[in-house]
Structure formats: structure tokens, C-alpha cells
mmCIF file of N, CA, C and O in Angstrom:
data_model
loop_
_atom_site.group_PDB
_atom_site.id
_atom_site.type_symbol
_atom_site.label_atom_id
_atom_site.label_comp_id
_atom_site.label_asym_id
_atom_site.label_seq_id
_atom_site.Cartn_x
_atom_site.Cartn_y
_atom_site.Cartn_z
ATOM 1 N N UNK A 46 0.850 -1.161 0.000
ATOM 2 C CA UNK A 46 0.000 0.000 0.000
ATOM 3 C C UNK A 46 0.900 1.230 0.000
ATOM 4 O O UNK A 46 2.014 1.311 0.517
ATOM 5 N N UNK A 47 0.155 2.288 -0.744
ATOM 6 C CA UNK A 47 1.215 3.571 -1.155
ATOM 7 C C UNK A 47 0.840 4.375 0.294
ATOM 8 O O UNK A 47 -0.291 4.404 0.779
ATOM 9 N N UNK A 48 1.972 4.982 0.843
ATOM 10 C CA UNK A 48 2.265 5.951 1.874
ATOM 11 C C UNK A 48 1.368 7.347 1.175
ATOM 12 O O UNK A 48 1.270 7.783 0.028
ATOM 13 N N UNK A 49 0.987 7.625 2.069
ATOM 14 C CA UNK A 49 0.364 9.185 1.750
ATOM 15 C C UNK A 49 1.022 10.248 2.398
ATOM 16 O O UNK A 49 1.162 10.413 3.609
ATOM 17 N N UNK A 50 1.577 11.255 1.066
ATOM 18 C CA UNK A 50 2.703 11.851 2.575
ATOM 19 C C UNK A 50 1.411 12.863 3.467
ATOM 20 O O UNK A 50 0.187 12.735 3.457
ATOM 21 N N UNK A 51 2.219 13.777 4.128
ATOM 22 C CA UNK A 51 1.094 14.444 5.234
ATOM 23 C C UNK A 51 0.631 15.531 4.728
ATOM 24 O O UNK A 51 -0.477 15.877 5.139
ATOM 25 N N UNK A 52 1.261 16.328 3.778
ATOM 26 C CA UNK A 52 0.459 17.348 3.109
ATOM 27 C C UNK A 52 -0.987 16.731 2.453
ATOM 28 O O UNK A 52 -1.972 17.455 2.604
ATOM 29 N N UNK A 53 -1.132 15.758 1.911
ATOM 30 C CA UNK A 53 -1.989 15.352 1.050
ATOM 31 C C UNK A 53 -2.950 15.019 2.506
ATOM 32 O O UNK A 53 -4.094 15.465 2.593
ATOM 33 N N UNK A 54 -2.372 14.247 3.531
ATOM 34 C CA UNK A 54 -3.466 13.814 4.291
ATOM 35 C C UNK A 54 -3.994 15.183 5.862
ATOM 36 O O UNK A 54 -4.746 15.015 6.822
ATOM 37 N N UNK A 55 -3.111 16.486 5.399
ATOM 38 C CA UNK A 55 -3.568 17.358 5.994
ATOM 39 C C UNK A 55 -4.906 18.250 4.787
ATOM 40 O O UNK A 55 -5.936 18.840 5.112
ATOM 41 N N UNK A 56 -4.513 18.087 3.847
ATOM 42 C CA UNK A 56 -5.683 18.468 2.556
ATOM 43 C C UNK A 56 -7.033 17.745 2.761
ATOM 44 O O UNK A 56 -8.085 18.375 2.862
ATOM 45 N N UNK A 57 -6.958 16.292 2.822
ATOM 46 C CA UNK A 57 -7.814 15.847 3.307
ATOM 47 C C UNK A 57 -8.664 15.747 4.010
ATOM 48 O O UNK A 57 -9.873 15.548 3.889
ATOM 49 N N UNK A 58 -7.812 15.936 5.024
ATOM 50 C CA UNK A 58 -8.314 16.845 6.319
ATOM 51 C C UNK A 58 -9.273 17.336 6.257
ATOM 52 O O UNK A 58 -10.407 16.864 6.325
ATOM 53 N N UNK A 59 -8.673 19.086 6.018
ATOM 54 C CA UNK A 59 -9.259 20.159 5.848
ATOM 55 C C UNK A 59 -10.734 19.980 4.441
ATOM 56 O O UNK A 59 -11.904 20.362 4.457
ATOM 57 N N UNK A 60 -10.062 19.368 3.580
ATOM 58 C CA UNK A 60 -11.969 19.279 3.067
ATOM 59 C C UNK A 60 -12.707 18.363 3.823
ATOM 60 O O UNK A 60 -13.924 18.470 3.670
ATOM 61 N N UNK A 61 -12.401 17.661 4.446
ATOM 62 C CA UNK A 61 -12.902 16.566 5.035
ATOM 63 C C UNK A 61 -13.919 17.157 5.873
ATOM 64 O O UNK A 61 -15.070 16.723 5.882
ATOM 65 N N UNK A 62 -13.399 18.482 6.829
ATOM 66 C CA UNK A 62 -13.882 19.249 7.513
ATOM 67 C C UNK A 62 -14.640 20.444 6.952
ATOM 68 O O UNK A 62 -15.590 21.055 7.441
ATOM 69 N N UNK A 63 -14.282 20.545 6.322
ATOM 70 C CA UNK A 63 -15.216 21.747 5.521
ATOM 71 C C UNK A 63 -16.392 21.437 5.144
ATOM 72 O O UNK A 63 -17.374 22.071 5.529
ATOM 73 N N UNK A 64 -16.490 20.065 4.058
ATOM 74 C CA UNK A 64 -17.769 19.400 3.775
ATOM 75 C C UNK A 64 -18.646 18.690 4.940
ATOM 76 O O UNK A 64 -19.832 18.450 4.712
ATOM 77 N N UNK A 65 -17.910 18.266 6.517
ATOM 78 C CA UNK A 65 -18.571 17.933 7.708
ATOM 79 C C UNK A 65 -19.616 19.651 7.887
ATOM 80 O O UNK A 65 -20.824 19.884 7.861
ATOM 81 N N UNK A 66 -18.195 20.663 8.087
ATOM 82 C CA UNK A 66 -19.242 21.761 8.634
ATOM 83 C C UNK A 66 -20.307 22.098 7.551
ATOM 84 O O UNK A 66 -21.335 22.751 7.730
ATOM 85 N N UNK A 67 -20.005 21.703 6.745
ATOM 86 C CA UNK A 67 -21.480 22.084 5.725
ATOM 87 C C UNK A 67 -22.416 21.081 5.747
ATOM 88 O O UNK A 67 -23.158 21.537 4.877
ATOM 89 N N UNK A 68 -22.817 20.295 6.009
ATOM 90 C CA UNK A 68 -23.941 19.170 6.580
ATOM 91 C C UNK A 68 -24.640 19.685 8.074
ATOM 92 O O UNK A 68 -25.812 20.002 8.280
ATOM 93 N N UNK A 69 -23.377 19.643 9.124
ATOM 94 C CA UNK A 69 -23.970 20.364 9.980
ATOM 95 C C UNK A 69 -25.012 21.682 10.095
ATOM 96 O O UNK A 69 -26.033 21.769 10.777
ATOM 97 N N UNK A 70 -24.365 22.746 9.133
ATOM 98 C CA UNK A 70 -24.603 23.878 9.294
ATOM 99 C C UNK A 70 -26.013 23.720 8.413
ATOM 100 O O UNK A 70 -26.781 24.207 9.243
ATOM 101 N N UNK A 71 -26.760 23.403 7.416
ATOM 102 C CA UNK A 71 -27.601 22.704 6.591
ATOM 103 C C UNK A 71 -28.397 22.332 7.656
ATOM 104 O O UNK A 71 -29.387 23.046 7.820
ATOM 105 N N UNK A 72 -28.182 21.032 8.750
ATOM 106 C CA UNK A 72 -28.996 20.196 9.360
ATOM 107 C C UNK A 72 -29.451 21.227 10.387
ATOM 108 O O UNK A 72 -30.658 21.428 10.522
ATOM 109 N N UNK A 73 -28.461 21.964 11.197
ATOM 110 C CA UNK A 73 -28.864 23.050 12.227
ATOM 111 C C UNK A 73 -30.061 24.038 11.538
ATOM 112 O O UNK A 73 -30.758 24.837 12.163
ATOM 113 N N UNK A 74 -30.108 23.770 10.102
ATOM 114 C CA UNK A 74 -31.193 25.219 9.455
ATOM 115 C C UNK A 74 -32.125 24.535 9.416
ATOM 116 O O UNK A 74 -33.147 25.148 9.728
ATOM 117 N N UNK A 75 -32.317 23.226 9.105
ATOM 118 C CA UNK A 75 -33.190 22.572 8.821
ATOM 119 C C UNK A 75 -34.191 22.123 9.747
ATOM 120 O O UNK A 75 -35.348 21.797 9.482
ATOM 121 N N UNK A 76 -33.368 22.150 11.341
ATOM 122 C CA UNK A 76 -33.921 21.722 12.161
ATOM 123 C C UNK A 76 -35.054 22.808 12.393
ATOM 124 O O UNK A 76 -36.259 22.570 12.470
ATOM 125 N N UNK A 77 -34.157 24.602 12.531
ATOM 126 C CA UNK A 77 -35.155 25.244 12.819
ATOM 127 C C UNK A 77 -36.090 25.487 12.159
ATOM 128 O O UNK A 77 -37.022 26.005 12.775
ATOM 129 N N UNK A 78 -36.297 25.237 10.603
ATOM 130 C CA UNK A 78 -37.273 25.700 9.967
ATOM 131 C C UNK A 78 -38.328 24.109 10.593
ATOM 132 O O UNK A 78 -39.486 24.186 11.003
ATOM 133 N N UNK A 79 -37.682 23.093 10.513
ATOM 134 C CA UNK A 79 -38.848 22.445 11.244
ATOM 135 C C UNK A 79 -39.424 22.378 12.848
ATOM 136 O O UNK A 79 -40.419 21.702 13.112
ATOM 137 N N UNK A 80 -38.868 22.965 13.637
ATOM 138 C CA UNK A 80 -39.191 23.782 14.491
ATOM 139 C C UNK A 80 -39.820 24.226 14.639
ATOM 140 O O UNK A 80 -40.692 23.788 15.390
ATOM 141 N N UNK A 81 -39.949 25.635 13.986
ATOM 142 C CA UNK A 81 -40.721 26.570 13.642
ATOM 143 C C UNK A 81 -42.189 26.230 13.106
ATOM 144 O O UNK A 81 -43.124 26.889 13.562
ATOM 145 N N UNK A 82 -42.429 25.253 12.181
ATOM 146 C CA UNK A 82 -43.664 24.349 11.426
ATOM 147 C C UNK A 82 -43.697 24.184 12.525
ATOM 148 O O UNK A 82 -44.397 25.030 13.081
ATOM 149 N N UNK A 83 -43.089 23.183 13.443
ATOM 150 C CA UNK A 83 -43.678 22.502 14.392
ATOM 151 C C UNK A 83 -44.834 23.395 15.340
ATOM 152 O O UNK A 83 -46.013 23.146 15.589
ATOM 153 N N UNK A 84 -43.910 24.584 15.759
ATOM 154 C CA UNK A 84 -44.601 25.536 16.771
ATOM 155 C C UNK A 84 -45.653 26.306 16.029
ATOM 156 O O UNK A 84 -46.552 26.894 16.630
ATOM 157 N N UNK A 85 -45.534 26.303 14.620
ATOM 158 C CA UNK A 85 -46.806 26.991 14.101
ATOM 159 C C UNK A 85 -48.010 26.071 13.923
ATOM 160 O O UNK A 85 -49.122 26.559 14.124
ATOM 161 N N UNK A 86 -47.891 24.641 13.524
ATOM 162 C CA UNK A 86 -49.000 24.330 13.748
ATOM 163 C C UNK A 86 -49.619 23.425 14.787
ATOM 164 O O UNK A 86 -50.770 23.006 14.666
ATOM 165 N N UNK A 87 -48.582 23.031 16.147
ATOM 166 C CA UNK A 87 -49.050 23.371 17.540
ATOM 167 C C UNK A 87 -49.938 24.544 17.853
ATOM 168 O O UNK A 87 -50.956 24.391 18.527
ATOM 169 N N UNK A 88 -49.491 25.970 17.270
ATOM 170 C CA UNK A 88 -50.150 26.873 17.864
ATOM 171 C C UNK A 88 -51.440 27.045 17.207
ATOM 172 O O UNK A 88 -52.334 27.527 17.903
ATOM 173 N N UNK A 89 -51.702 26.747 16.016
ATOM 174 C CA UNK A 89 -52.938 26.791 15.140
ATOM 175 C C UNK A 89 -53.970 25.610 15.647
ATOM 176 O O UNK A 89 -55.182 25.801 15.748
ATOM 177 N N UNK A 90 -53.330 24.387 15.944
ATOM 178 C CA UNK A 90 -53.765 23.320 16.406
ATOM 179 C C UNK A 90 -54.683 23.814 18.249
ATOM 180 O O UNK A 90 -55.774 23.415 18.658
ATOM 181 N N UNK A 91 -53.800 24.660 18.860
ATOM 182 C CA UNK A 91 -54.212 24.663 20.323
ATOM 183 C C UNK A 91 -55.368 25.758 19.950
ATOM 184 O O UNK A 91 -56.421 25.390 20.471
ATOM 185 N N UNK A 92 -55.527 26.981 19.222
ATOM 186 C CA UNK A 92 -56.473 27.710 18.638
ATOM 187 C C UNK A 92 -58.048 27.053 18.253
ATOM 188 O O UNK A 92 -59.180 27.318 18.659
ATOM 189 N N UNK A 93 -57.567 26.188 17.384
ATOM 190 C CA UNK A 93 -58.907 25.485 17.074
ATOM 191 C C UNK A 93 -59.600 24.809 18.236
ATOM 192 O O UNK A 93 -60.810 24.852 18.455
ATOM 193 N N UNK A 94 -58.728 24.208 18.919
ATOM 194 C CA UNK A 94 -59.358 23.252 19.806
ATOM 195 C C UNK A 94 -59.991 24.725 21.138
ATOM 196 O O UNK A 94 -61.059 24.621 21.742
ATOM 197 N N UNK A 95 -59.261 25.642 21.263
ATOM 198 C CA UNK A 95 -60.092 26.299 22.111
ATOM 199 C C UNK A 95 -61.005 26.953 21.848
ATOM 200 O O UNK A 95 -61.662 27.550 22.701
ATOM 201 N N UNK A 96 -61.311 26.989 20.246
ATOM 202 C CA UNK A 96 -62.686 27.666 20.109
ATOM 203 C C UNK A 96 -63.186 26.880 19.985
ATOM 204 O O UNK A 96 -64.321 27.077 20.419
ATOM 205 N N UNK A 97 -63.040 25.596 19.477
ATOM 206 C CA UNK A 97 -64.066 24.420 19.601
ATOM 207 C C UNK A 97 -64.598 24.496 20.928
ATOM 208 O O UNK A 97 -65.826 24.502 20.844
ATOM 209 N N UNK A 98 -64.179 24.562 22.212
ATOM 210 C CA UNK A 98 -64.400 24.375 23.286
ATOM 211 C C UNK A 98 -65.184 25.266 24.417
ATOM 212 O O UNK A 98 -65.854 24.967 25.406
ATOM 213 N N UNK A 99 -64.640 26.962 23.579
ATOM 214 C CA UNK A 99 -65.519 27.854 23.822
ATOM 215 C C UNK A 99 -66.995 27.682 23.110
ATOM 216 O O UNK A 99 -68.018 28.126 23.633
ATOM 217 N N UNK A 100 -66.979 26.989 21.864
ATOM 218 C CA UNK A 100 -68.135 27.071 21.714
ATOM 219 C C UNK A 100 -69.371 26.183 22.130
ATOM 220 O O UNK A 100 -70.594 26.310 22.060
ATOM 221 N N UNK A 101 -68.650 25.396 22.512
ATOM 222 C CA UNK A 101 -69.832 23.984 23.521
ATOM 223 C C UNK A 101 -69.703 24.189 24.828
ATOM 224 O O UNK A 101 -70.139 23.326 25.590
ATOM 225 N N UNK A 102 -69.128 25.283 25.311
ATOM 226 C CA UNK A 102 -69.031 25.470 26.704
ATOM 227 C C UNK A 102 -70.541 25.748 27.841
ATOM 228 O O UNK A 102 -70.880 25.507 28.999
ATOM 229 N N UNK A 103 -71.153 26.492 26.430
ATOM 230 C CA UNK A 103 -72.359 26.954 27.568
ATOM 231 C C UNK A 103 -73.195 25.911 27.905
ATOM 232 O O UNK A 103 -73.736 25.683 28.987
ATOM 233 N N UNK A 104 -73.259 25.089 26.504
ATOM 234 C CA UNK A 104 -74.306 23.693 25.916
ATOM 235 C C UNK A 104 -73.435 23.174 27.765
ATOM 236 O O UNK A 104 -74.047 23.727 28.679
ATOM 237 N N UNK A 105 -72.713 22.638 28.066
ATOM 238 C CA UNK A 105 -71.949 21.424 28.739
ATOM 239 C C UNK A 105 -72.917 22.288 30.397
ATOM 240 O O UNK A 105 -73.731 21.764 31.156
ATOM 241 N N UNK A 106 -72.322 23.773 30.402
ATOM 242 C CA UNK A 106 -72.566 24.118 31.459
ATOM 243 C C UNK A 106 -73.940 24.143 31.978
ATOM 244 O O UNK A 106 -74.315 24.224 33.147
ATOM 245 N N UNK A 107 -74.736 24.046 30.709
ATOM 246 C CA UNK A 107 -75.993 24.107 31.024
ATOM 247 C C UNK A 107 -76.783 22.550 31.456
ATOM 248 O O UNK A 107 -77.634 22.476 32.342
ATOM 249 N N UNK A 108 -76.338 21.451 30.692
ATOM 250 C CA UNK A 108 -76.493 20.506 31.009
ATOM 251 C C UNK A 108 -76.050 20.061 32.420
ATOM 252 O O UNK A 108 -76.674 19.072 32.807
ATOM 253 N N UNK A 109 -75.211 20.496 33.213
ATOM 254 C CA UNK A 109 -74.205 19.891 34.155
ATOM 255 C C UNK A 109 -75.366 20.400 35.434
ATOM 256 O O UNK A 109 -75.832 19.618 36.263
ATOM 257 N N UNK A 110 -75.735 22.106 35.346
ATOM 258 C CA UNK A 110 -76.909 22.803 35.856
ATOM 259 C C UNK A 110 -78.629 22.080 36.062
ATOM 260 O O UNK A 110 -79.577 22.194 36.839
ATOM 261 N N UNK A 111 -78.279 21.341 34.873
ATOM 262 C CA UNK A 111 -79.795 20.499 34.790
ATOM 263 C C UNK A 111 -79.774 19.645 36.050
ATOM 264 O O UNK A 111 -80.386 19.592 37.117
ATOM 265 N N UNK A 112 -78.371 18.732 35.174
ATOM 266 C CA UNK A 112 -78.288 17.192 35.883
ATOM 267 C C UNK A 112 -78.435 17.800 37.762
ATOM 268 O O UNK A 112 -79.188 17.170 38.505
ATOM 269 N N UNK A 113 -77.647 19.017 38.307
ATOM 270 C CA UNK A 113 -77.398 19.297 39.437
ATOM 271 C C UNK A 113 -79.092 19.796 40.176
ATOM 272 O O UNK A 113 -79.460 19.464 41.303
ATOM 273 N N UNK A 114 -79.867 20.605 39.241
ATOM 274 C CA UNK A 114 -80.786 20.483 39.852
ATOM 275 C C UNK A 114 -81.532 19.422 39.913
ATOM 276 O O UNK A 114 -82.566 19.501 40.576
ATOM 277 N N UNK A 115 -81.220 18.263 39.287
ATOM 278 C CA UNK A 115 -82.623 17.413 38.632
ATOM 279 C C UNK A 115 -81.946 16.650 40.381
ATOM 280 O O UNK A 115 -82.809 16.484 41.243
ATOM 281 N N UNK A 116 -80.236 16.196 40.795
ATOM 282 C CA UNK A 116 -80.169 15.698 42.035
ATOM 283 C C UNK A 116 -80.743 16.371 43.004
ATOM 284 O O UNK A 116 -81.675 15.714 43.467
ATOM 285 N N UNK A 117 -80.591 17.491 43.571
ATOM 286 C CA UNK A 117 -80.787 17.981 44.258
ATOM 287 C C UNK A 117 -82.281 17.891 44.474
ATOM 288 O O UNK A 117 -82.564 17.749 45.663
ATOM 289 N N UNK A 118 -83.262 17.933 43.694
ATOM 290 C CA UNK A 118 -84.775 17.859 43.276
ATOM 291 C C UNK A 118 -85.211 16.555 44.069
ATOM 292 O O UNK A 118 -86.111 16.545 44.909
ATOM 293 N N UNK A 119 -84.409 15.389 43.666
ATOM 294 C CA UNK A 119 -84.697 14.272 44.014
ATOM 295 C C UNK A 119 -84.204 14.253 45.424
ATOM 296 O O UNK A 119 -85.057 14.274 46.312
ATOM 297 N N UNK A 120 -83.085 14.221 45.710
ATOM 298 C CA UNK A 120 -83.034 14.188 47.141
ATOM 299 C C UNK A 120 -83.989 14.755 48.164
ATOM 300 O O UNK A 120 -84.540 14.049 49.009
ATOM 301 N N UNK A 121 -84.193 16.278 48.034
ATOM 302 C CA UNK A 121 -85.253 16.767 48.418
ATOM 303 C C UNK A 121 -86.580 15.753 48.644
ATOM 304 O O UNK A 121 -87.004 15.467 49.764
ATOM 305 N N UNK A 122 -87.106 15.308 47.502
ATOM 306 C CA UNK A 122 -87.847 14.997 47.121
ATOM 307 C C UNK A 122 -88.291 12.727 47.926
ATOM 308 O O UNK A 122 -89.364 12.183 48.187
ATOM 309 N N UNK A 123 -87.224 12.344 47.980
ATOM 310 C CA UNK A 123 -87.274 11.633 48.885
ATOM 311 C C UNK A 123 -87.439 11.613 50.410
ATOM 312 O O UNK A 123 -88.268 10.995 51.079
ATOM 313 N N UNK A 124 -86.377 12.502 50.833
ATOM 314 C CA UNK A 124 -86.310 13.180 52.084
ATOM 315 C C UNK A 124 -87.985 13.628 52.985
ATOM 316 O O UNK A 124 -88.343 13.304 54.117
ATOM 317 N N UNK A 125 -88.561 14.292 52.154
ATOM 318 C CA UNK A 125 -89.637 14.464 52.127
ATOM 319 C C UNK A 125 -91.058 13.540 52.190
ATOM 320 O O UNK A 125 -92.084 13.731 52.843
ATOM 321 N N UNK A 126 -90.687 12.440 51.222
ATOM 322 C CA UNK A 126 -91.795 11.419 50.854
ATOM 323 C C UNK A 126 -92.148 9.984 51.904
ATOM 324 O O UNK A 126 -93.166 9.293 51.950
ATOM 325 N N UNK A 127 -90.466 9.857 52.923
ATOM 326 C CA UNK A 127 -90.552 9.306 53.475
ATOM 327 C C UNK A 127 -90.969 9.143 55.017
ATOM 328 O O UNK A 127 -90.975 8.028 55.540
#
């Protein structure tokens, strides 16, 4: 096998490293732009779901009001009968 003297394998090197930091530097951009997607449609995602939620809120509260008087009605209402 042929010897490589050290200039050639300090050349090497150095692109060796140059084309590493350019993958890196690429993957670090890449990450944030998916990042960024990420947090934008987390945040679009948490939006919908809270107006979904504002908008059945009263429907839930009103039902919950029923069910509470309809117990309370009955208890009474035993309490009484017996």
C-alpha cells in the first residue's frame, strides 16, 4: 500500500472538515425551519381546539346545571316522601 505523505493527508483533512461543517450547518437550518412548522401548527392546532371548546361550553354548562338540579330535586324529594 502507497504511503500518503502528510500534506496530502492534511488536505484531506481540511476538506474533510469543511464538507462535515457544511452538513452540519444545513442540518442546524433545517432543524429550525422544522421547528418553527412545528410551533406553528401546535399553535394553530391549540387555537382550534379552544374555540371548539368555547363554543360547547355553555351547551356542557348548562347541562351539568340540569343534571345538578334534577339531584338535588330528588333528594329533596325523597327526604320528604318518606
Amino acid at each position: 500500500m502507497a504511503q500518503v505523505s502528510n500534506r496530502k493527508v492534511d488536505a484531506m483533512k481540511r476538506r474533510l472538515m469543511t464538507v462535515v461543517t457544511a452538513v452540519v450547518l444545513v442540518m442546524v437550518i433545517a432543524q429550525a425551519a422544522i421547528a418553527q412548522e412545528i410551533g406553528s401548527a401546535i399553535s394553530s392546532a391549540a387555537t382550534e381546539v379552544q374555540s371548539e371548546i368555547t363554543a360547547v361550553l355553555p351547551t356542557v354548562f348548562g347541562v351539568a346545571a340540569f343534571l345538578l338540579v334534577i339531584g338535588v330535586a330528588w333528594r329533596f324529594f325523597r327526604r320528604f316522601v318518606r
